[in-house]
Coordinates of C-alpha atoms and ligand atoms in Angstrom, one line a residue:
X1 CA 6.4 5.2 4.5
X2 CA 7.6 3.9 7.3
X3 CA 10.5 6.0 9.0
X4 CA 13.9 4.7 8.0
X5 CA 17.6 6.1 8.9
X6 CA 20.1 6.9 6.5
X7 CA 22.1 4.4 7.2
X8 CA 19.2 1.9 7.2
X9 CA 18.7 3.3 3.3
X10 CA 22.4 2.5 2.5
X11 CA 21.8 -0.9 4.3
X12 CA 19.1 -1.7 1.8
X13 CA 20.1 0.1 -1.1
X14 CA 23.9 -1.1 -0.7
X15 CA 25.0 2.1 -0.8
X16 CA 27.4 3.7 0.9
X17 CA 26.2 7.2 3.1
X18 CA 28.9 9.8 2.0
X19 CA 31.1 11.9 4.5
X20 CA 28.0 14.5 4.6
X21 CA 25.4 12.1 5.6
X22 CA 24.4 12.0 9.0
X23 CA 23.9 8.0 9.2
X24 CA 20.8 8.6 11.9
X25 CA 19.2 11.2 10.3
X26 CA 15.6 9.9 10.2
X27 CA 13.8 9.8 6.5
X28 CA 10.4 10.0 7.0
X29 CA 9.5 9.9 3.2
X30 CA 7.9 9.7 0.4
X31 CA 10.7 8.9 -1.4
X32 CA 10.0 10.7 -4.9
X33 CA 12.3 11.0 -8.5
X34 CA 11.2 14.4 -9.2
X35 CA 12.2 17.1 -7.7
X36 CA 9.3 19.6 -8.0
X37 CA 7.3 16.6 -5.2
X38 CA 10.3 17.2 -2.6
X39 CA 9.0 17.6 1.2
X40 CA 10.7 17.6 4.5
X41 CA 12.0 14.6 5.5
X42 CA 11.8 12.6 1.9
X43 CA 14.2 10.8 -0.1
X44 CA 15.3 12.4 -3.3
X45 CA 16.4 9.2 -5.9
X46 CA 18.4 11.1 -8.4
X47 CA 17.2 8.8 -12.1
X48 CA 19.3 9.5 -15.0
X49 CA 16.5 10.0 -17.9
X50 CA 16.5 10.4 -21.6
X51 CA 15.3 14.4 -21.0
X52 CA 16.8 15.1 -17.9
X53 CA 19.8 13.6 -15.0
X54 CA 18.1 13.5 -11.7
X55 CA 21.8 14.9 -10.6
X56 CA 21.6 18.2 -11.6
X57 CA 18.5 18.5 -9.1
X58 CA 20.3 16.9 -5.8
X59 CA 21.3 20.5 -4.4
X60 CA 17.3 21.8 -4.7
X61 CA 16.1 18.3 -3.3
X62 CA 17.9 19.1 0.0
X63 CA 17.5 22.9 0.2
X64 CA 13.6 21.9 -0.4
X65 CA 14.2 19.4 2.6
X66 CA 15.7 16.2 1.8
X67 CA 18.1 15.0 4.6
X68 CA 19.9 12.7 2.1
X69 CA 19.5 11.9 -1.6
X70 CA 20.4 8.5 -3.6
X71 CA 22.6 9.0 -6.3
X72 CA 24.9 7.2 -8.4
X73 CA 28.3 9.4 -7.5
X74 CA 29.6 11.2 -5.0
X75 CA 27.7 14.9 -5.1
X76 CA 28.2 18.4 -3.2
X77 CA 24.8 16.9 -0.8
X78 CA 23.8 14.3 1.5
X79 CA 24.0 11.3 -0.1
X80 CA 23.8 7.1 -0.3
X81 CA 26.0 6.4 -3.2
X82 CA 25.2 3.3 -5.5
X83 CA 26.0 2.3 -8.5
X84 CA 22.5 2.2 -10.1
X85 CA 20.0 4.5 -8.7
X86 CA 17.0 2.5 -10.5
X87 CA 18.4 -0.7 -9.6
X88 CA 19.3 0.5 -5.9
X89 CA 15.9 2.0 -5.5
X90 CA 14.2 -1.8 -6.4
X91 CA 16.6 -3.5 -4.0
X92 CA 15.6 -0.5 -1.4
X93 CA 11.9 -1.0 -2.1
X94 CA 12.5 -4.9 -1.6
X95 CA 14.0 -5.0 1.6
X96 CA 11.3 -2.4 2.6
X97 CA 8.4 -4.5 2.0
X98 CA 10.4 -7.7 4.2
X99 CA 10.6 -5.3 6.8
X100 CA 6.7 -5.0 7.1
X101 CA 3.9 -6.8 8.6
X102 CA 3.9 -8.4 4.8
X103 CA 1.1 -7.2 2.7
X104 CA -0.6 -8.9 0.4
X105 CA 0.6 -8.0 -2.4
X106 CA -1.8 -7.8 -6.1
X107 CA -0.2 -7.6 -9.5
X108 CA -1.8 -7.0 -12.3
X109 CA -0.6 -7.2 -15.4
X110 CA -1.9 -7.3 -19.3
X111 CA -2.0 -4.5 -22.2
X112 CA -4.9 -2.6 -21.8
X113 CA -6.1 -1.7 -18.7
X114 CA -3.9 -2.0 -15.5
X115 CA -4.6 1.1 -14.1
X116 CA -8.2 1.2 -14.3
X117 CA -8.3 -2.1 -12.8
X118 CA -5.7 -1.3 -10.5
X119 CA -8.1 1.8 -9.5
X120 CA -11.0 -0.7 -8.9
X121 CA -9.1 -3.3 -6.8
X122 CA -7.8 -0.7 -4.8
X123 CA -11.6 1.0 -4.0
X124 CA -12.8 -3.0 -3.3
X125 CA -9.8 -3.6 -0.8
X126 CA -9.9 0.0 0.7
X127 CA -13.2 -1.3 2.4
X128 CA -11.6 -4.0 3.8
X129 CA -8.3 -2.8 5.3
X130 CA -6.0 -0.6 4.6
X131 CA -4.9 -0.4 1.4
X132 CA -2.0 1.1 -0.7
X133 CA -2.4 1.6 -5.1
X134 CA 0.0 3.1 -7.5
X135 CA -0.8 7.0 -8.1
X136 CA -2.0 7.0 -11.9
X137 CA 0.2 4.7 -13.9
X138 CA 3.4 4.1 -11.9
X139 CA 4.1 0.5 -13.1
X140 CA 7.6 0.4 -14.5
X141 CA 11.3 -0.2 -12.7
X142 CA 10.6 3.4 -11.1
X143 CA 7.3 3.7 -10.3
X144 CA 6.6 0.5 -9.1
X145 CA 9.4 0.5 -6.3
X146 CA 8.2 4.5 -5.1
X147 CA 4.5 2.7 -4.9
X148 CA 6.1 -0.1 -2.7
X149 CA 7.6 2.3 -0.5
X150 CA 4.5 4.3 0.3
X151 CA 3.2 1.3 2.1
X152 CA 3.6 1.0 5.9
X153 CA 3.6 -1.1 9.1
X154 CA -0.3 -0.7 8.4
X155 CA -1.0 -1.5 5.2
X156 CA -3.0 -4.6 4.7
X157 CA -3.0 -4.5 0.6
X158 CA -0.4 -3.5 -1.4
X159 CA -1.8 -3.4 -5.3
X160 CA 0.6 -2.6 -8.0
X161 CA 0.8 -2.7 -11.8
X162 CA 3.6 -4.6 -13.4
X163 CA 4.0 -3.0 -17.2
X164 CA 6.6 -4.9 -19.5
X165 CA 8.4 -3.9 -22.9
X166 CA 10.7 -6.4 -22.8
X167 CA 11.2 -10.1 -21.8
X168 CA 12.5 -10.6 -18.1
X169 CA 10.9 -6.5 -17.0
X170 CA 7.5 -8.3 -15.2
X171 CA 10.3 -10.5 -13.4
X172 CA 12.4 -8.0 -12.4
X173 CA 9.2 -6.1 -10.9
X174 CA 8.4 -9.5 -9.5
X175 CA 11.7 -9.8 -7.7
X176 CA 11.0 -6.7 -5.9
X177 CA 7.5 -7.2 -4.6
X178 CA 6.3 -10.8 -5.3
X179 CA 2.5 -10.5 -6.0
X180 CA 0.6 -13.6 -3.6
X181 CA -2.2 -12.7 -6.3
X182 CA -1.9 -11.7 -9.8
X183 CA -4.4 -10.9 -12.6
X184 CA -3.8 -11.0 -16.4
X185 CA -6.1 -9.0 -17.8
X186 CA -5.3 -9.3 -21.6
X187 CA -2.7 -9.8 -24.0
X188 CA -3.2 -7.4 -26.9
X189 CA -0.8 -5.2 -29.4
X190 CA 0.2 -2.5 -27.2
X191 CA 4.1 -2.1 -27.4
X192 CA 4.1 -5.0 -30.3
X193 CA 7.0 -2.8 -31.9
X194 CA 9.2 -4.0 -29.4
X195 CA 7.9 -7.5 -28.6
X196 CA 7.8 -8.8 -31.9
X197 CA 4.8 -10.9 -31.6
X198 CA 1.9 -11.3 -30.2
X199 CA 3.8 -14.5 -28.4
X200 CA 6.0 -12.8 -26.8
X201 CA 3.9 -10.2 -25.6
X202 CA 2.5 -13.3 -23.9
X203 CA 5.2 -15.0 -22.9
X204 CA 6.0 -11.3 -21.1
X205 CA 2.6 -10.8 -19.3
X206 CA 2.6 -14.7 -18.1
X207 CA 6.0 -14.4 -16.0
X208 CA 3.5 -12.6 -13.5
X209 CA 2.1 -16.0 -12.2
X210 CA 5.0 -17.4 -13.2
X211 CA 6.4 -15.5 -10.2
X212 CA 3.0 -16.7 -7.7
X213 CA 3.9 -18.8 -5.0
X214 CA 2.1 -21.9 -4.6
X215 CA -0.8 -21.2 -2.1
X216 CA -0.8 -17.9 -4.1
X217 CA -4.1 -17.2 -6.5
X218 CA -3.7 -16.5 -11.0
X219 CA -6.7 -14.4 -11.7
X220 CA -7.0 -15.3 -15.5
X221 CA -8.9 -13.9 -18.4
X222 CA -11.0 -16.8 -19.6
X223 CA -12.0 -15.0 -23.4
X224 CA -8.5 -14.3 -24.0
X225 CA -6.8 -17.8 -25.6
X226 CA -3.1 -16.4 -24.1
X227 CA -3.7 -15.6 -21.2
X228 CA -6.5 -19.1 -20.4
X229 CA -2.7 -20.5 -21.6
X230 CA -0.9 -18.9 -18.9
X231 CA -2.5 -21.5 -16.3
X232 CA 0.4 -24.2 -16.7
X233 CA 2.9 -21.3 -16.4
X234 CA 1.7 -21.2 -12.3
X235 CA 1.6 -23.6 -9.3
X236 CA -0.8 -21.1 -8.1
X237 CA -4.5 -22.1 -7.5
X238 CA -6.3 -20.2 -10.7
X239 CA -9.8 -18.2 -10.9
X240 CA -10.8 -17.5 -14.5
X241 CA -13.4 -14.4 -15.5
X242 CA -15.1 -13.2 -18.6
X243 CA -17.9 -13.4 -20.5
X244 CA -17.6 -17.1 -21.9
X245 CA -19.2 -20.0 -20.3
X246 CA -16.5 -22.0 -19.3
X247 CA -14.9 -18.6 -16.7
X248 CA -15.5 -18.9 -12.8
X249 CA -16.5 -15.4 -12.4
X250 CA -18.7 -14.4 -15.0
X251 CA -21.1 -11.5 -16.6
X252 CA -24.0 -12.4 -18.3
X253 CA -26.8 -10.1 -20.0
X254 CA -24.9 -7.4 -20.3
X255 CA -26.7 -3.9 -21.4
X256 CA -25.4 -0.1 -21.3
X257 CA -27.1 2.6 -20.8
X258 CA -27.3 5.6 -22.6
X259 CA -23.6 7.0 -21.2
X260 CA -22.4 3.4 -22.3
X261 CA -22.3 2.1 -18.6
X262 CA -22.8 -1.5 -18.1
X263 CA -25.1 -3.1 -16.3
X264 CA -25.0 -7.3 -15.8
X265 CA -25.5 -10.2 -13.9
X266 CA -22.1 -11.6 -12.5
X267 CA -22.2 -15.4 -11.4
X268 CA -19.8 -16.6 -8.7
X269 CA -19.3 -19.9 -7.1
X270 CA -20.5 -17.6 -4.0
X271 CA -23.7 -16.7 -5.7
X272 CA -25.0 -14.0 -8.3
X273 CA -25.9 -10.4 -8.1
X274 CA -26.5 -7.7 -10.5
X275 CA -24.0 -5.1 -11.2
X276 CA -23.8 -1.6 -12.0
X277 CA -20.9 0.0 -12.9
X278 CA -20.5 4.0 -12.7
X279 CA -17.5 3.4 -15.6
X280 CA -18.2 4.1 -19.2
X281 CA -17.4 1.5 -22.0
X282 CA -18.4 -2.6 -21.8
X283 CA -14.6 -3.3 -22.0
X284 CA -14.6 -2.3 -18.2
X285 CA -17.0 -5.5 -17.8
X286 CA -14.2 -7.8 -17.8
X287 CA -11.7 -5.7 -15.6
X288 CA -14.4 -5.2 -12.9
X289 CA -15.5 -9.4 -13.1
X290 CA -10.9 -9.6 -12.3
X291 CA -11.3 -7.0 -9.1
X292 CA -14.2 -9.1 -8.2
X293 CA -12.3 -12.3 -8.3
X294 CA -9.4 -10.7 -6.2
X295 CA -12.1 -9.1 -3.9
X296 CA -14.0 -12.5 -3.4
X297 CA -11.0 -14.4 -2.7
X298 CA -9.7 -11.8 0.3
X299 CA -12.9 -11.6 1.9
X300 CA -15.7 -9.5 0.6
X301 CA -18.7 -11.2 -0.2
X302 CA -20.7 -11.0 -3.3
X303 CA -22.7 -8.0 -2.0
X304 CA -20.5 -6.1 -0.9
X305 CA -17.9 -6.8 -4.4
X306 CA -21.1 -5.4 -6.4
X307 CA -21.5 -2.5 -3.9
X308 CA -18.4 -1.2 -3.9
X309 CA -17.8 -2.2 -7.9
X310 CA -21.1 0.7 -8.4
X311 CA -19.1 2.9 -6.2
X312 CA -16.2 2.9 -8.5
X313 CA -14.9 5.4 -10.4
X314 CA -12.3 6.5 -12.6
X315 CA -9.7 7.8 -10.5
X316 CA -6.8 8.1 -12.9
X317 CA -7.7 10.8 -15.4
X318 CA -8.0 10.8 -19.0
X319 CA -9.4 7.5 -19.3
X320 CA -12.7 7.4 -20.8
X321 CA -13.3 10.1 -18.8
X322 CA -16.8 11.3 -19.4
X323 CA -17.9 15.4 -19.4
X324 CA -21.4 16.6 -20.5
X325 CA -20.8 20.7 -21.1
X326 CA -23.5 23.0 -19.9
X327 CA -24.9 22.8 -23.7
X328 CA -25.6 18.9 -23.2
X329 CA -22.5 18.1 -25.2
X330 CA -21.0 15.0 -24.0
X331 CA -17.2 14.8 -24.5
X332 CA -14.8 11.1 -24.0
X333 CA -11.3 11.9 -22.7
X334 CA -9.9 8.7 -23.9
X335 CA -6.8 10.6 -24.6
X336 CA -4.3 9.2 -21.7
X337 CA -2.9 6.7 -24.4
X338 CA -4.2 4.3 -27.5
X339 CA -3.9 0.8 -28.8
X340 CA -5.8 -1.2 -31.5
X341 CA -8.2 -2.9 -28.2
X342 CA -8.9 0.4 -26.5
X343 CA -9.1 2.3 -29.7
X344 CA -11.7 -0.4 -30.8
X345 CA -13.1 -0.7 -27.2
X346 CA -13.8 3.2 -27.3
X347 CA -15.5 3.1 -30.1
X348 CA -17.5 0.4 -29.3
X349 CA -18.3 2.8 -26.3
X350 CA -19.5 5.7 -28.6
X351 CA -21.6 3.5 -30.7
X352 CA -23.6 3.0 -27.6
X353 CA -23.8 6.2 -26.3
X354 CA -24.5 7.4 -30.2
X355 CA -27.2 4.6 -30.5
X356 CA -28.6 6.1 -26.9
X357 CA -27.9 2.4 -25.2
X358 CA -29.2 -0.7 -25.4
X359 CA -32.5 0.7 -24.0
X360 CA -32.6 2.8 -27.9
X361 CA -33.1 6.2 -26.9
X362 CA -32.9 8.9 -29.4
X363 CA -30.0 8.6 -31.5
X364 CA -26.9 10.9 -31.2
X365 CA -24.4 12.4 -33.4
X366 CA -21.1 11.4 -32.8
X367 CA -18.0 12.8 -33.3
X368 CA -14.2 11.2 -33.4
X369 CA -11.1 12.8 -32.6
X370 CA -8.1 10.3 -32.8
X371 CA -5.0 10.4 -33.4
X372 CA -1.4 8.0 -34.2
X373 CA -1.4 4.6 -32.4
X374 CA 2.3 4.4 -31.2
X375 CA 5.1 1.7 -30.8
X376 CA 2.9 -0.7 -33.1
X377 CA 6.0 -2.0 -35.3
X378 CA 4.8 -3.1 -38.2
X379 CA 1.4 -3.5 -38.0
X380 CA 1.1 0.1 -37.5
X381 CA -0.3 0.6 -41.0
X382 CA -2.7 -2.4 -40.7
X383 CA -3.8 -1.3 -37.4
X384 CA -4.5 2.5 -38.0
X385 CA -7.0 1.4 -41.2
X386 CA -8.9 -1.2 -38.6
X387 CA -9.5 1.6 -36.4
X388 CA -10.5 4.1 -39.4
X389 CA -13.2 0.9 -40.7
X390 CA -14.5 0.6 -36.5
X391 CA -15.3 4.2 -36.5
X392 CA -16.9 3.9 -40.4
X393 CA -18.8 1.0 -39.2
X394 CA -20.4 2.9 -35.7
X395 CA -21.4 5.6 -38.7
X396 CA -19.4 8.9 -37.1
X397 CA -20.8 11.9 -38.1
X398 CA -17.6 13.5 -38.2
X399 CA -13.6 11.8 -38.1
X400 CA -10.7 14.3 -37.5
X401 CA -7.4 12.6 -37.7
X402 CA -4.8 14.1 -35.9
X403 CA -1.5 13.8 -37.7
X404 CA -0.3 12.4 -40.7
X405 CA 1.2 9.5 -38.9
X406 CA -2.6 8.7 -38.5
X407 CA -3.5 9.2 -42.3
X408 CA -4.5 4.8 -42.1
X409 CA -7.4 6.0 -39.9
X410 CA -8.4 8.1 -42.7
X411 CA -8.2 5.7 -45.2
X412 CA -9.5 3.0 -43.1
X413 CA -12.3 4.9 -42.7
X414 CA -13.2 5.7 -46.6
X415 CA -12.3 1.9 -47.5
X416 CA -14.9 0.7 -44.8
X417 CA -17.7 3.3 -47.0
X418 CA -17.9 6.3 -44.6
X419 CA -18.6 9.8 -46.6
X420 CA -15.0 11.1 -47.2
X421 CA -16.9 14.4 -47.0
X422 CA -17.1 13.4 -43.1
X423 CA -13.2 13.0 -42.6
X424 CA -10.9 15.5 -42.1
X425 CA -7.1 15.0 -41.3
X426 CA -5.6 18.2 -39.3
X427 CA -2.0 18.6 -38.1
X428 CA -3.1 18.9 -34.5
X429 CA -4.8 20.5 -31.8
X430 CA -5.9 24.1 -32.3
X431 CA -7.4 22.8 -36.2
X432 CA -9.0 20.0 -34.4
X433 CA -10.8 22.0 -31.8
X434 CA -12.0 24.8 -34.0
X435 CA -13.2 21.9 -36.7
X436 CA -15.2 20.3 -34.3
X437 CA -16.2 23.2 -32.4
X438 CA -17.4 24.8 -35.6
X439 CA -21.0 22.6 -35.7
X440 CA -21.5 21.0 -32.7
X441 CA -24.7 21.1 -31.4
X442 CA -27.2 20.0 -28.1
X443 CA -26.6 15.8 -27.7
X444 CA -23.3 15.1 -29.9
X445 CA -21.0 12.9 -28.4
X446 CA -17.3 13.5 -28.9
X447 CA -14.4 10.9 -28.5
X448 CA -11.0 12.3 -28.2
X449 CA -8.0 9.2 -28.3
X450 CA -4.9 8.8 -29.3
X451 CA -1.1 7.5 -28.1
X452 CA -0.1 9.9 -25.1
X453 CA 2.6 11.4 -27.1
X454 CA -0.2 13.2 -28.7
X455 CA -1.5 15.5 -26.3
X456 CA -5.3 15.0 -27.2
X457 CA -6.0 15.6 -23.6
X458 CA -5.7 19.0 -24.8
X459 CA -8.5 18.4 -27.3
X460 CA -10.7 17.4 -24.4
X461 CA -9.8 20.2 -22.6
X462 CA -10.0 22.9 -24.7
X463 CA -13.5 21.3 -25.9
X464 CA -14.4 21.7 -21.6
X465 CA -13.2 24.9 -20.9
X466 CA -10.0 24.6 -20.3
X467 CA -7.6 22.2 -18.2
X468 CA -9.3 23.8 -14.8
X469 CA -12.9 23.8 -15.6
X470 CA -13.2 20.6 -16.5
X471 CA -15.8 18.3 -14.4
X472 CA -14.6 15.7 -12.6
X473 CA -11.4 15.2 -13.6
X474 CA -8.9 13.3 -11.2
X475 CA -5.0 12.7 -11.3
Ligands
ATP1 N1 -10.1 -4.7 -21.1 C1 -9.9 -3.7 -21.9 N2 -9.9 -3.9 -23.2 C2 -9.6 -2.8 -24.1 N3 -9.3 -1.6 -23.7 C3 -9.3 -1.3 -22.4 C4 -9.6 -2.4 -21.4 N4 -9.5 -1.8 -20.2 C5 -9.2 -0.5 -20.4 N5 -9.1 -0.2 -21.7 C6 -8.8 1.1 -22.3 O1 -7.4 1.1 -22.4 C7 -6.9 2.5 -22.2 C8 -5.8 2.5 -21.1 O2 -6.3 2.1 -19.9 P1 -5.4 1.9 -18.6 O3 -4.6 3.2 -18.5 O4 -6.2 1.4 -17.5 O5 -4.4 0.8 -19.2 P2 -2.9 0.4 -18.8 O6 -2.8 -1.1 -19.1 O7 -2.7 0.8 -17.4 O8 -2.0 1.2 -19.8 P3 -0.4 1.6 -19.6 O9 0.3 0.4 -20.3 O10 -0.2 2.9 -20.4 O11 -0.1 1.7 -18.2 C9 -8.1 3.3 -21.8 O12 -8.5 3.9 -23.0 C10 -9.1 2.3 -21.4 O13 -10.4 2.7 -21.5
MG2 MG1 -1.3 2.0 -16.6

């Protein structure tokens, strides 16, 4: 971050710097909600949650080295005082990013995906200029402001991930730091509970471009009918991608390998070269073909996009996170969240690692741990059995089902034809570890998914080693 006084902070926060606030006290930053990240020099944003109220931590913040801390009443510290700490921290992060040597700034949007896309975007741009990418997942009214606010007078790229739950949230996000590009990745069932429709998810996802200033760019999904839509939602200039003939950025003869990593040939209007991607999964086709596009368009040529998309890895953890143990056991950490696409792209995944590849080398057990689907509404039923009949149809060796709120996988599962004698549903994690545990053997695959709010990370974990041990994990 670039250095800012306190009284700057109340300038852009319109706040007001309480009687114990040194106005020209320099904050040097980062500016961080949780207390336990407080450095010397930072700024301490006190958030109300549903768990916790960011208030009760102001006197640590500043004993741990925060000259002043944001907060929403007057408290026994430092302190700007606004009336919304989440809304004062967007209006702080806004008049940040006019203040520098404006970044571009690249959006991405869509239900599955963001952050693994995000990731690749930001290893394509790093080798460009400098560039600045959310940690992990920070894409809501929070995160994406703190993101914003790590930038500085250097920063060249500025690539965020707008998340929505709600009508209006992607334009809120938008009003902070306008994206000059923006990709729409997908529009699929995550958070349908509170959308309502598959509609409105996409009427949500589209105010992205929506929010693209004319001589900005719409990188748009060309296989996915509402998002192709979103094109007379923009003024922006639009690049499609995908698989389908009619995108701009394509992938064609696409084969994986035995690990399920995808190798094709991508065709641009700049020329064609073949790619190898180091991620796991053919769903992570179409999210590399949208870093490309964004990467193409801000100056990398077609070489150097299929370079650095090889290079790429998965930075944020416990996405299809891929582990062989010292007994050639492979295990998936999928576990970071679920949804009927990514449930059904990960076990598209295992298929091909089970079946060896496209190249059909010897055939491998495979193994399925996955647990409830959240937020689905009411398609939740519907959508758990789907997922039980994809993992029937791959032919699983073995299902555990995590939960009784994921008993549809189950039954999915048995009305699709797979041996009930292969599916077993345990209450949680220490059953499903010792279940699968009990027989696995040299070359089985095991897939371990399920909503975040069910810990199956843990599963993964405990199936590694332990949380420590296990090999190449990232945050
Ligand atoms: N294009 C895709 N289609 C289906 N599933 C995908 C796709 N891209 C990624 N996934 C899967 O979706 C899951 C979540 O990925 P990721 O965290 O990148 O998504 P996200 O959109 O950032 O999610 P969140 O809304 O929680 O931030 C992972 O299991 C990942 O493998
Ligand atoms: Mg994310």
């Amino acid at each position: 971050m670039m250095t800012l006084t306190v009284r700057e902070i109340a300038q852009l926060s319109h706040g007001l710097v309480s009687d114990l606030a040194d106005p020209a006290a320099p904050v040097i930053g980062p500016v961080v909600v949780d207390s336990r990240r407080v450095t010397r020099g930072c700024l301490f944003v006190a958030v109300s949650g549903a768990r916790v109220d960011g208030h009760e931590f102001v006197a640590q913040a500043v004993a741990d080295g925060a000259p002043v801390v944001l907060a929403s009443r007057p408290v026994a510290v430092p302190a700007v005082v606004v009336g919304d700490t989440v809304r004062a921290l967007g209006d702080l992060a806004r008049g940040y990013l006019h203040r520098l040597a404006s970044p571009v700034v690249v959006g991405i949007t869509g239900s599955s995906g963001k952050t693994g896309t995000k990731d690749i975007v930001g290893q394509l741009l790093t080798t460009l200029a400098p560039t600045v990418a959310p940690e992990g997942s920070l894409n809501t009214e929070v995160g994406l402001p703190l993101t914003v606010l790590r930038a500085d007078a250097d920063t060249r790229y500025l690539v965020l991930e707008y998340s929505a739950r709600g009508l209006d949230h992607i334009a809120y996000l938008c009003g902070i730091a306008r994206p000059q590009v923006g990709i729409v990745l997908n529009v699929g069932a995550a958070h349908l509970g509170e959308f309502g429709s598959r509609t409105a998810v996409a009427q949500a996802k589209g105010e992205l471009v929506e929010a693209l200033p004319d001589d900005g760019l719409a990188v748009l999904n060309a296989d996915d009918d509402a998002v192709v839509a979103m094109a007379s939602r923009t003024g922006a200039r639009v690049v499609t991608f995908g698989l389908g003939r009619q995108a701009d950025i394509r992938a064609v003869d696409v084969v994986l390998d035995e690990l399920a990593r995808p190798t094709f040939r991508m065709l641009t209007a700049r020329g064609d070269v073949e790619v190898s991607l180091s991620l796991h999964g053919a769903h992570h086709v179409s999210n590399a073909l949208a870093a490309a596009a964004v990467a193409l368009e801000l100056g990398l040529d077609v070489e150097a996009v299929a370079a650095g998309l090889a290079r790429s890895q998965a930075v944020s953890r416990w996405r299809m996170q891929v582990s062989e143990r010292s007994d050639g056991v492979v295990v998936i950490n999928d576990a970071y969240n679920a949804n009927p696409e990514s449930m059904k792209a990960a076990l598209a995944a295992l298929g091909a690692m089970g079946s060896g590849g496209d190249s059909a080398r010897t055939p491998r057990r495979m193994r399925a741990v996955l647990g409830v689907m959240a937020e689905l509404g009411p398609t939740a039923a519907t959508a758990h059995r789907e997922v039980g009949a994809a993992a029937a149809l791959i032919g699983v060796h073995q299902l555990v089902v995590v939960g009784t709120a994921a008993q549809g996988i189950a039954d999915g599962a048995i009305e699709a034809g797979l041996d009930p004698a292969r599916i077993t549903v345990v209450d949680g994690v220490a059953e499903a570890v010792s279940l699968v545990e009990k027989d696995l053997s040299h070359g089985d695959i095991v897939l371990v998914k399920a909503s975040r709010s069910a810990d199956l990370q843990r599963v993964a974990e405990a199936l590694l080693g332990g949380p420590n041990s296990q090999a190449g994990a990232h945050e």
